[in-house]
Amino acid sequence: AMDKYRLNDDQRRHLVRGIFQSAMNKWYHSYCWYRQKNAEFQEKSRQWRFEAVAMGAANRKNWPPMPELPPPSPNEILKVDTERVLKSITTMLLGTHGQVKEPQQR
């Protein structure tokens, strides 16, 4: 009775694989951006330390401002687009005819 309102194993695996792949792609793009920003921060920090040491501790008030901290590491893989998941589940359950599909024998 309730099985017609559930995804079968293949549909569930397909949906989870798609969600995971999408999250991995988003994470990878965010990670590349993060690495770039982190490298920029490292270079700016190196330059800042060089200037601060050259001025000496006695001239601390004249030091340039510290560079802005890099962004936190990405966590895109933990984010789930619930609207998209619900829409995908509904579409899979309704099939192409707009009616709830009969359960498949397992």
N, CA, C and O atoms as a GROMACS GRO file, in nm:
protein
  424
    1ALA      N    1   0.083  -0.119   0.000
    1ALA     CA    2   0.000   0.000   0.000
    1ALA      C    3   0.088   0.126   0.000
    1ALA      O    4   0.070   0.215  -0.083
    2MET      N    5   0.182   0.133   0.092
    2MET     CA    6   0.268   0.252   0.101
    2MET      C    7   0.384   0.246   0.002
    2MET      O    8   0.446   0.349  -0.025
    3ASP      N    9   0.414   0.129  -0.051
    3ASP     CA   10   0.529   0.115  -0.141
    3ASP      C   11   0.517   0.202  -0.266
    3ASP      O   12   0.618   0.241  -0.324
    4LYS      N   13   0.394   0.232  -0.309
    4LYS     CA   14   0.380   0.315  -0.429
    4LYS      C   15   0.423   0.460  -0.401
    4LYS      O   16   0.439   0.538  -0.495
    5TYR      N   17   0.440   0.495  -0.276
    5TYR     CA   18   0.486   0.629  -0.239
    5TYR      C   19   0.635   0.632  -0.205
    5TYR      O   20   0.685   0.731  -0.152
    6ARG      N   21   0.706   0.523  -0.236
    6ARG     CA   22   0.849   0.514  -0.208
    6ARG      C   23   0.925   0.493  -0.338
    6ARG      O   24   0.874   0.435  -0.434
    7LEU      N   25   1.047   0.541  -0.340
    7LEU     CA   26   1.134   0.516  -0.454
    7LEU      C   27   1.190   0.375  -0.442
    7LEU      O   28   1.215   0.326  -0.332
    8ASN      N   29   1.208   0.310  -0.557
    8ASN     CA   30   1.271   0.179  -0.550
    8ASN      C   31   1.422   0.198  -0.531
    8ASN      O   32   1.472   0.310  -0.535
    9ASP      N   33   1.492   0.088  -0.510
    9ASP     CA   34   1.636   0.096  -0.479
    9ASP      C   35   1.716   0.164  -0.590
    9ASP      O   36   1.804   0.245  -0.561
   10ASP      N   37   1.687   0.132  -0.715
   10ASP     CA   38   1.760   0.192  -0.827
   10ASP      C   39   1.735   0.342  -0.835
   10ASP      O   40   1.829   0.420  -0.857
   11GLN      N   41   1.611   0.383  -0.818
   11GLN     CA   42   1.579   0.526  -0.820
   11GLN      C   43   1.649   0.598  -0.706
   11GLN      O   44   1.705   0.707  -0.725
   12ARG      N   45   1.647   0.538  -0.589
   12ARG     CA   46   1.709   0.600  -0.472
   12ARG      C   47   1.861   0.614  -0.495
   12ARG      O   48   1.918   0.720  -0.467
   13ARG      N   49   1.926   0.507  -0.544
   13ARG     CA   50   2.070   0.514  -0.572
   13ARG      C   51   2.101   0.620  -0.676
   13ARG      O   52   2.197   0.696  -0.661
   14HIS      N   53   2.020   0.627  -0.782
   14HIS     CA   54   2.039   0.727  -0.887
   14HIS      C   55   2.027   0.869  -0.829
   14HIS      O   56   2.108   0.956  -0.860
   15LEU      N   57   1.927   0.891  -0.746
   15LEU     CA   58   1.906   1.022  -0.686
   15LEU      C   59   2.022   1.060  -0.593
   15LEU      O   60   2.074   1.171  -0.600
   16VAL      N   61   2.062   0.969  -0.506
   16VAL     CA   62   2.171   0.996  -0.412
   16VAL      C   63   2.301   1.021  -0.488
   16VAL      O   64   2.377   1.112  -0.453
   17ARG      N   65   2.327   0.941  -0.590
   17ARG     CA   66   2.450   0.959  -0.670
   17ARG      C   67   2.450   1.097  -0.735
   17ARG      O   68   2.553   1.165  -0.737
   18GLY      N   69   2.336   1.139  -0.789
   18GLY     CA   70   2.325   1.271  -0.852
   18GLY      C   71   2.346   1.384  -0.752
   18GLY      O   72   2.416   1.481  -0.782
   19ILE      N   73   2.287   1.372  -0.634
   19ILE     CA   74   2.304   1.474  -0.530
   19ILE      C   75   2.450   1.481  -0.487
   19ILE      O   76   2.506   1.590  -0.473
   20PHE      N   77   2.511   1.365  -0.467
   20PHE     CA   78   2.651   1.362  -0.424
   20PHE      C   79   2.742   1.421  -0.531
   20PHE      O   80   2.832   1.499  -0.500
   21GLN      N   81   2.720   1.384  -0.657
   21GLN     CA   82   2.804   1.435  -0.766
   21GLN      C   83   2.791   1.587  -0.777
   21GLN      O   84   2.891   1.657  -0.796
   22SER      N   85   2.669   1.637  -0.765
   22SER     CA   86   2.646   1.782  -0.771
   22SER      C   87   2.718   1.852  -0.656
   22SER      O   88   2.782   1.956  -0.676
   23ALA      N   89   2.708   1.796  -0.536
   23ALA     CA   90   2.774   1.855  -0.419
   23ALA      C   91   2.926   1.851  -0.436
   23ALA      O   92   2.995   1.946  -0.399
   24MET      N   93   2.979   1.742  -0.490
   24MET     CA   94   3.123   1.732  -0.512
   24MET      C   95   3.172   1.837  -0.613
   24MET      O   96   3.277   1.898  -0.593
   25ASN      N   97   3.095   1.857  -0.719
   25ASN     CA   98   3.133   1.958  -0.819
   25ASN      C   99   3.134   2.098  -0.758
   25ASN      O  100   3.228   2.175  -0.780
   26LYS      N  101   3.030   2.130  -0.682
   26LYS     CA  102   3.025   2.261  -0.616
   26LYS      C  103   3.141   2.276  -0.518
   26LYS      O  104   3.205   2.381  -0.512
   27TRP      N  105   3.166   2.170  -0.441
   27TRP     CA  106   3.276   2.176  -0.345
   27TRP      C  107   3.408   2.196  -0.416
   27TRP      O  108   3.490   2.277  -0.371
   28TYR      N  109   3.432   2.127  -0.526
   28TYR     CA  110   3.559   2.136  -0.596
   28TYR      C  111   3.582   2.278  -0.647
   28TYR      O  112   3.692   2.332  -0.635
   29HIS      N  113   3.478   2.339  -0.704
   29HIS     CA  114   3.492   2.476  -0.753
   29HIS      C  115   3.519   2.572  -0.636
   29HIS      O  116   3.603   2.662  -0.648
   30SER      N  117   3.449   2.553  -0.525
   30SER     CA  118   3.473   2.636  -0.407
   30SER      C  119   3.613   2.612  -0.351
   30SER      O  120   3.678   2.706  -0.304
   31TYR      N  121   3.658   2.489  -0.356
   31TYR     CA  122   3.791   2.457  -0.304
   31TYR      C  123   3.900   2.522  -0.389
   31TYR      O  124   3.999   2.573  -0.335
   32CYS      N  125   3.883   2.521  -0.521
   32CYS     CA  126   3.981   2.588  -0.609
   32CYS      C  127   3.988   2.737  -0.578
   32CYS      O  128   4.097   2.794  -0.569
   33TRP      N  129   3.870   2.800  -0.560
   33TRP     CA  130   3.865   2.942  -0.526
   33TRP      C  131   3.932   2.965  -0.390
   33TRP      O  132   4.006   3.061  -0.372
   34TYR      N  133   3.904   2.877  -0.293
   34TYR     CA  134   3.963   2.886  -0.159
   34TYR      C  135   4.115   2.876  -0.166
   34TYR      O  136   4.185   2.954  -0.101
   35ARG      N  137   4.166   2.781  -0.242
   35ARG     CA  138   4.311   2.765  -0.254
   35ARG      C  139   4.376   2.890  -0.314
   35ARG      O  140   4.483   2.932  -0.271
   36GLN      N  141   4.310   2.949  -0.414
   36GLN     CA  142   4.362   3.071  -0.475
   36GLN      C  143   4.367   3.184  -0.372
   36GLN      O  144   4.469   3.252  -0.358
   37LYS      N  145   4.258   3.203  -0.299
   37LYS     CA  146   4.252   3.308  -0.197
   37LYS      C  147   4.353   3.282  -0.085
   37LYS      O  148   4.414   3.376  -0.033
   38ASN      N  149   4.370   3.157  -0.048
   38ASN     CA  150   4.465   3.123   0.057
   38ASN      C  151   4.609   3.152   0.011
   38ASN      O  152   4.690   3.200   0.090
   39ALA      N  153   4.639   3.121  -0.114
   39ALA     CA  154   4.773   3.150  -0.167
   39ALA      C  155   4.798   3.301  -0.171
   39ALA      O  156   4.908   3.348  -0.139
   40GLU      N  157   4.695   3.378  -0.210
   40GLU     CA  158   4.707   3.524  -0.211
   40GLU      C  159   4.733   3.575  -0.069
   40GLU      O  160   4.816   3.664  -0.048
   41PHE      N  161   4.662   3.519   0.028
   41PHE     CA  162   4.681   3.559   0.168
   41PHE      C  163   4.822   3.527   0.215
   41PHE      O  164   4.886   3.608   0.282
   42GLN      N  165   4.871   3.409   0.180
   42GLN     CA  166   5.007   3.371   0.220
   42GLN      C  167   5.110   3.470   0.165
   42GLN      O  168   5.202   3.510   0.236
   43GLU      N  169   5.094   3.509   0.038
   43GLU     CA  170   5.187   3.604  -0.023
   43GLU      C  171   5.177   3.741   0.043
   43GLU      O  172   5.278   3.804   0.072
   44LYS      N  173   5.054   3.788   0.067
   44LYS     CA  174   5.035   3.918   0.132
   44LYS      C  175   5.091   3.915   0.275
   44LYS      O  176   5.149   4.013   0.321
   45SER      N  177   5.074   3.803   0.344
   45SER     CA  178   5.127   3.790   0.481
   45SER      C  179   5.278   3.792   0.480
   45SER      O  180   5.340   3.855   0.566
   46ARG      N  181   5.338   3.724   0.384
   46ARG     CA  182   5.483   3.723   0.374
   46ARG      C  183   5.536   3.865   0.351
   46ARG      O  184   5.633   3.908   0.413
   47GLN      N  185   5.469   3.936   0.260
   47GLN     CA  186   5.510   4.074   0.231
   47GLN      C  187   5.490   4.163   0.353
   47GLN      O  188   5.576   4.246   0.383
   48TRP      N  189   5.379   4.146   0.424
   48TRP     CA  190   5.352   4.225   0.544
   48TRP      C  191   5.458   4.200   0.651
   48TRP      O  192   5.509   4.294   0.711
   49ARG      N  193   5.493   4.073   0.674
   49ARG     CA  194   5.597   4.041   0.774
   49ARG      C  195   5.731   4.102   0.735
   49ARG      O  196   5.804   4.154   0.820
   50PHE      N  197   5.762   4.097   0.606
   50PHE     CA  198   5.888   4.155   0.558
   50PHE      C  199   5.893   4.304   0.589
   50PHE      O  200   5.994   4.355   0.638
   51GLU      N  201   5.783   4.375   0.560
   51GLU     CA  202   5.776   4.520   0.585
   51GLU      C  203   5.780   4.551   0.734
   51GLU      O  204   5.847   4.645   0.777
   52ALA      N  205   5.707   4.471   0.814
   52ALA     CA  206   5.703   4.495   0.959
   52ALA      C  207   5.839   4.473   1.021
   52ALA      O  208   5.882   4.552   1.106
   53VAL      N  209   5.908   4.368   0.981
   53VAL     CA  210   6.042   4.341   1.035
   53VAL      C  211   6.138   4.452   0.994
   53VAL      O  212   6.223   4.494   1.072
   54ALA      N  213   6.125   4.498   0.868
   54ALA     CA  214   6.214   4.604   0.820
   54ALA      C  215   6.194   4.733   0.900
   54ALA      O  216   6.291   4.806   0.923
   55MET      N  217   6.071   4.763   0.941
   55MET     CA  218   6.043   4.884   1.018
   55MET      C  219   6.085   4.869   1.163
   55MET      O  220   6.117   4.968   1.229
   56GLY      N  221   6.085   4.746   1.213
   56GLY     CA  222   6.124   4.722   1.351
   56GLY      C  223   6.010   4.739   1.449
   56GLY      O  224   5.912   4.808   1.422
   57ALA      N  225   6.026   4.676   1.564
   57ALA     CA  226   5.922   4.680   1.668
   57ALA      C  227   5.901   4.821   1.723
   57ALA      O  228   5.791   4.854   1.767
   58ALA      N  229   6.004   4.904   1.720
   58ALA     CA  230   5.993   5.040   1.772
   58ALA      C  231   5.898   5.125   1.688
   58ALA      O  232   5.839   5.221   1.739
   59ASN      N  233   5.881   5.091   1.563
   59ASN     CA  234   5.792   5.168   1.473
   59ASN      C  235   5.662   5.095   1.445
   59ASN      O  236   5.605   5.107   1.336
   60ARG      N  237   5.615   5.020   1.542
   60ARG     CA  238   5.496   4.937   1.523
   60ARG      C  239   5.374   5.017   1.478
   60ARG      O  240   5.292   4.968   1.401
   61LYS      N  241   5.362   5.139   1.525
   61LYS     CA  242   5.246   5.222   1.488
   61LYS      C  243   5.248   5.257   1.339
   61LYS      O  244   5.144   5.293   1.283
   62ASN      N  245   5.362   5.246   1.274
   62ASN     CA  246   5.374   5.278   1.131
   62ASN      C  247   5.363   5.154   1.040
   62ASN      O  248   5.369   5.165   0.918
   63TRP      N  249   5.347   5.036   1.102
   63TRP     CA  250   5.335   4.914   1.022
   63TRP      C  251   5.212   4.922   0.933
   63TRP      O  252   5.112   4.984   0.970
   64PRO      N  253   5.217   4.861   0.817
   64PRO     CA  254   5.096   4.855   0.734
   64PRO      C  255   4.992   4.765   0.802
   64PRO      O  256   5.028   4.681   0.885
   65PRO      N  257   4.866   4.782   0.768
   65PRO     CA  258   4.763   4.694   0.829
   65PRO      C  259   4.785   4.549   0.785
   65PRO      O  260   4.831   4.522   0.675
   66MET      N  261   4.750   4.459   0.874
   66MET     CA  262   4.762   4.316   0.841
   66MET      C  263   4.669   4.283   0.726
   66MET      O  264   4.562   4.344   0.713
   67PRO      N  265   4.707   4.188   0.641
   67PRO     CA  266   4.617   4.149   0.532
   67PRO      C  267   4.491   4.082   0.586
   67PRO      O  268   4.491   4.024   0.695
   68GLU      N  269   4.387   4.092   0.508
   68GLU     CA  270   4.259   4.031   0.547
   68GLU      C  271   4.274   3.879   0.548
   68GLU      O  272   4.336   3.821   0.459
   69LEU      N  273   4.214   3.816   0.649
   69LEU     CA  274   4.221   3.670   0.659
   69LEU      C  275   4.153   3.604   0.540
   69LEU      O  276   4.059   3.659   0.483
   70PRO      N  277   4.200   3.485   0.502
   70PRO     CA  278   4.137   3.415   0.390
   70PRO      C  279   4.000   3.362   0.432
   70PRO      O  280   3.970   3.355   0.552
   71PRO      N  281   3.916   3.327   0.336
   71PRO     CA  282   3.785   3.272   0.371
   71PRO      C  283   3.801   3.134   0.436
   71PRO      O  284   3.905   3.070   0.420
   72PRO      N  285   3.700   3.089   0.509
   72PRO     CA  286   3.708   2.954   0.568
   72PRO      C  287   3.706   2.849   0.457
   72PRO      O  288   3.662   2.875   0.345
   73SER      N  289   3.753   2.730   0.491
   73SER     CA  290   3.752   2.623   0.390
   73SER      C  291   3.607   2.590   0.352
   73SER      O  292   3.516   2.601   0.434
   74PRO      N  293   3.587   2.550   0.227
   74PRO     CA  294   3.450   2.527   0.180
   74PRO      C  295   3.385   2.404   0.243
   74PRO      O  296   3.453   2.307   0.277
   75ASN      N  297   3.255   2.411   0.258
   75ASN     CA  298   3.179   2.298   0.310
   75ASN      C  299   3.057   2.271   0.222
   75ASN      O  300   2.953   2.227   0.271
   76GLU      N  301   3.071   2.298   0.093
   76GLU     CA  302   2.961   2.281  -0.001
   76GLU      C  303   2.905   2.140  -0.002
   76GLU      O  304   2.787   2.119  -0.028
   77ILE      N  305   2.989   2.044   0.028
   77ILE     CA  306   2.945   1.905   0.020
   77ILE      C  307   2.839   1.874   0.126
   77ILE      O  308   2.765   1.777   0.114
   78LEU      N  309   2.833   1.957   0.229
   78LEU     CA  310   2.736   1.936   0.336
   78LEU      C  311   2.601   2.000   0.308
   78LEU      O  312   2.503   1.975   0.379
   79LYS      N  313   2.596   2.084   0.205
   79LYS     CA  314   2.472   2.155   0.173
   79LYS      C  315   2.389   2.073   0.075
   79LYS      O  316   2.441   2.022  -0.024
   80VAL      N  317   2.260   2.062   0.103
   80VAL     CA  318   2.169   1.988   0.016
   80VAL      C  319   2.057   2.081  -0.029
   80VAL      O  320   1.994   2.148   0.053
   81ASP      N  321   2.033   2.085  -0.158
   81ASP     CA  322   1.925   2.166  -0.214
   81ASP      C  323   1.795   2.087  -0.196
   81ASP      O  324   1.758   2.007  -0.282
   82THR      N  325   1.726   2.110  -0.084
   82THR     CA  326   1.608   2.030  -0.051
   82THR      C  327   1.496   2.047  -0.153
   82THR      O  328   1.422   1.952  -0.181
   83GLU      N  329   1.482   2.167  -0.208
   83GLU     CA  330   1.378   2.187  -0.310
   83GLU      C  331   1.402   2.097  -0.430
   83GLU      O  332   1.310   2.034  -0.481
   84ARG      N  333   1.528   2.092  -0.474
   84ARG     CA  334   1.562   2.009  -0.590
   84ARG      C  335   1.540   1.861  -0.559
   84ARG      O  336   1.490   1.787  -0.644
   85VAL      N  337   1.577   1.818  -0.438
   85VAL     CA  338   1.558   1.678  -0.400
   85VAL      C  339   1.411   1.643  -0.398
   85VAL      O  340   1.371   1.540  -0.453
   86LEU      N  341   1.329   1.728  -0.336
   86LEU     CA  342   1.185   1.700  -0.331
   86LEU      C  343   1.124   1.697  -0.471
   86LEU      O  344   1.039   1.612  -0.500
   87LYS      N  345   1.167   1.789  -0.556
   87LYS     CA  346   1.116   1.791  -0.694
   87LYS      C  347   1.157   1.664  -0.768
   87LYS      O  348   1.077   1.607  -0.842
   88SER      N  349   1.281   1.621  -0.748
   88SER     CA  350   1.329   1.499  -0.814
   88SER      C  351   1.252   1.377  -0.765
   88SER      O  352   1.214   1.291  -0.845
   89ILE      N  353   1.229   1.368  -0.635
   89ILE     CA  354   1.154   1.255  -0.579
   89ILE      C  355   1.012   1.254  -0.634
   89ILE      O  356   0.961   1.150  -0.675
   90THR      N  357   0.949   1.370  -0.636
   90THR     CA  358   0.812   1.379  -0.687
   90THR      C  359   0.807   1.338  -0.834
   90THR      O  360   0.719   1.262  -0.874
   91THR      N  361   0.902   1.387  -0.912
   91THR     CA  362   0.906   1.353  -1.054
   91THR      C  363   0.925   1.203  -1.072
   91THR      O  364   0.860   1.141  -1.156
   92MET      N  365   1.015   1.144  -0.994
   92MET     CA  366   1.039   0.999  -1.005
   92MET      C  367   0.916   0.919  -0.965
   92MET      O  368   0.884   0.817  -1.027
   93LEU      N  369   0.848   0.964  -0.861
   93LEU     CA  370   0.730   0.891  -0.815
   93LEU      C  371   0.614   0.904  -0.914
   93LEU      O  372   0.540   0.809  -0.938
   94LEU      N  373   0.598   1.023  -0.971
   94LEU     CA  374   0.488   1.044  -1.064
   94LEU      C  375   0.517   0.985  -1.201
   94LEU      O  376   0.425   0.955  -1.277
   95GLY      N  377   0.645   0.969  -1.232
   95GLY     CA  378   0.678   0.915  -1.364
   95GLY      C  379   0.642   1.015  -1.471
   95GLY      O  380   0.632   1.135  -1.444
   96THR      N  381   0.621   0.969  -1.590
   96THR     CA  382   0.591   1.059  -1.702
   96THR      C  383   0.442   1.084  -1.718
   96THR      O  384   0.402   1.173  -1.792
   97HIS      N  385   0.358   1.006  -1.650
   97HIS     CA  386   0.213   1.018  -1.670
   97HIS      C  387   0.143   1.105  -1.567
   97HIS      O  388   0.023   1.129  -1.578
   98GLY      N  389   0.216   1.153  -1.469
   98GLY     CA  390   0.155   1.239  -1.368
   98GLY      C  391   0.073   1.163  -1.266
   98GLY      O  392  -0.004   1.222  -1.190
   99GLN      N  393   0.089   1.032  -1.263
   99GLN     CA  394   0.016   0.951  -1.166
   99GLN      C  395   0.118   0.873  -1.084
   99GLN      O  396   0.228   0.844  -1.131
  100VAL      N  397   0.079   0.840  -0.963
  100VAL     CA  398   0.168   0.761  -0.878
  100VAL      C  399   0.183   0.624  -0.940
  100VAL      O  400   0.084   0.558  -0.974
  101LYS      N  401   0.309   0.579  -0.956
  101LYS     CA  402   0.335   0.450  -1.018
  101LYS      C  403   0.303   0.336  -0.920
  101LYS      O  404   0.314   0.351  -0.799
  102GLU      N  405   0.264   0.227  -0.976
  102GLU     CA  406   0.238   0.108  -0.895
  102GLU      C  407   0.373   0.054  -0.847
  102GLU      O  408   0.473   0.067  -0.917
  103PRO      N  409   0.375  -0.006  -0.730
  103PRO     CA  410   0.502  -0.057  -0.678
  103PRO      C  411   0.556  -0.169  -0.765
  103PRO      O  412   0.480  -0.248  -0.820
  104GLN      N  413   0.687  -0.173  -0.777
  104GLN     CA  414   0.752  -0.281  -0.851
  104GLN      C  415   0.780  -0.394  -0.756
  104GLN      O  416   0.810  -0.372  -0.639
  105GLN      N  417   0.770  -0.515  -0.805
  105GLN     CA  418   0.800  -0.631  -0.721
  105GLN      C  419   0.949  -0.636  -0.694
  105GLN      O  420   1.030  -0.614  -0.784
  106ARG      N  421   0.986  -0.663  -0.572
  106ARG     CA  422   1.128  -0.669  -0.534
  106ARG      C  423   1.178  -0.810  -0.537
  106ARG      O  424   1.295  -0.835  -0.507
   0.00000   0.00000   0.00000
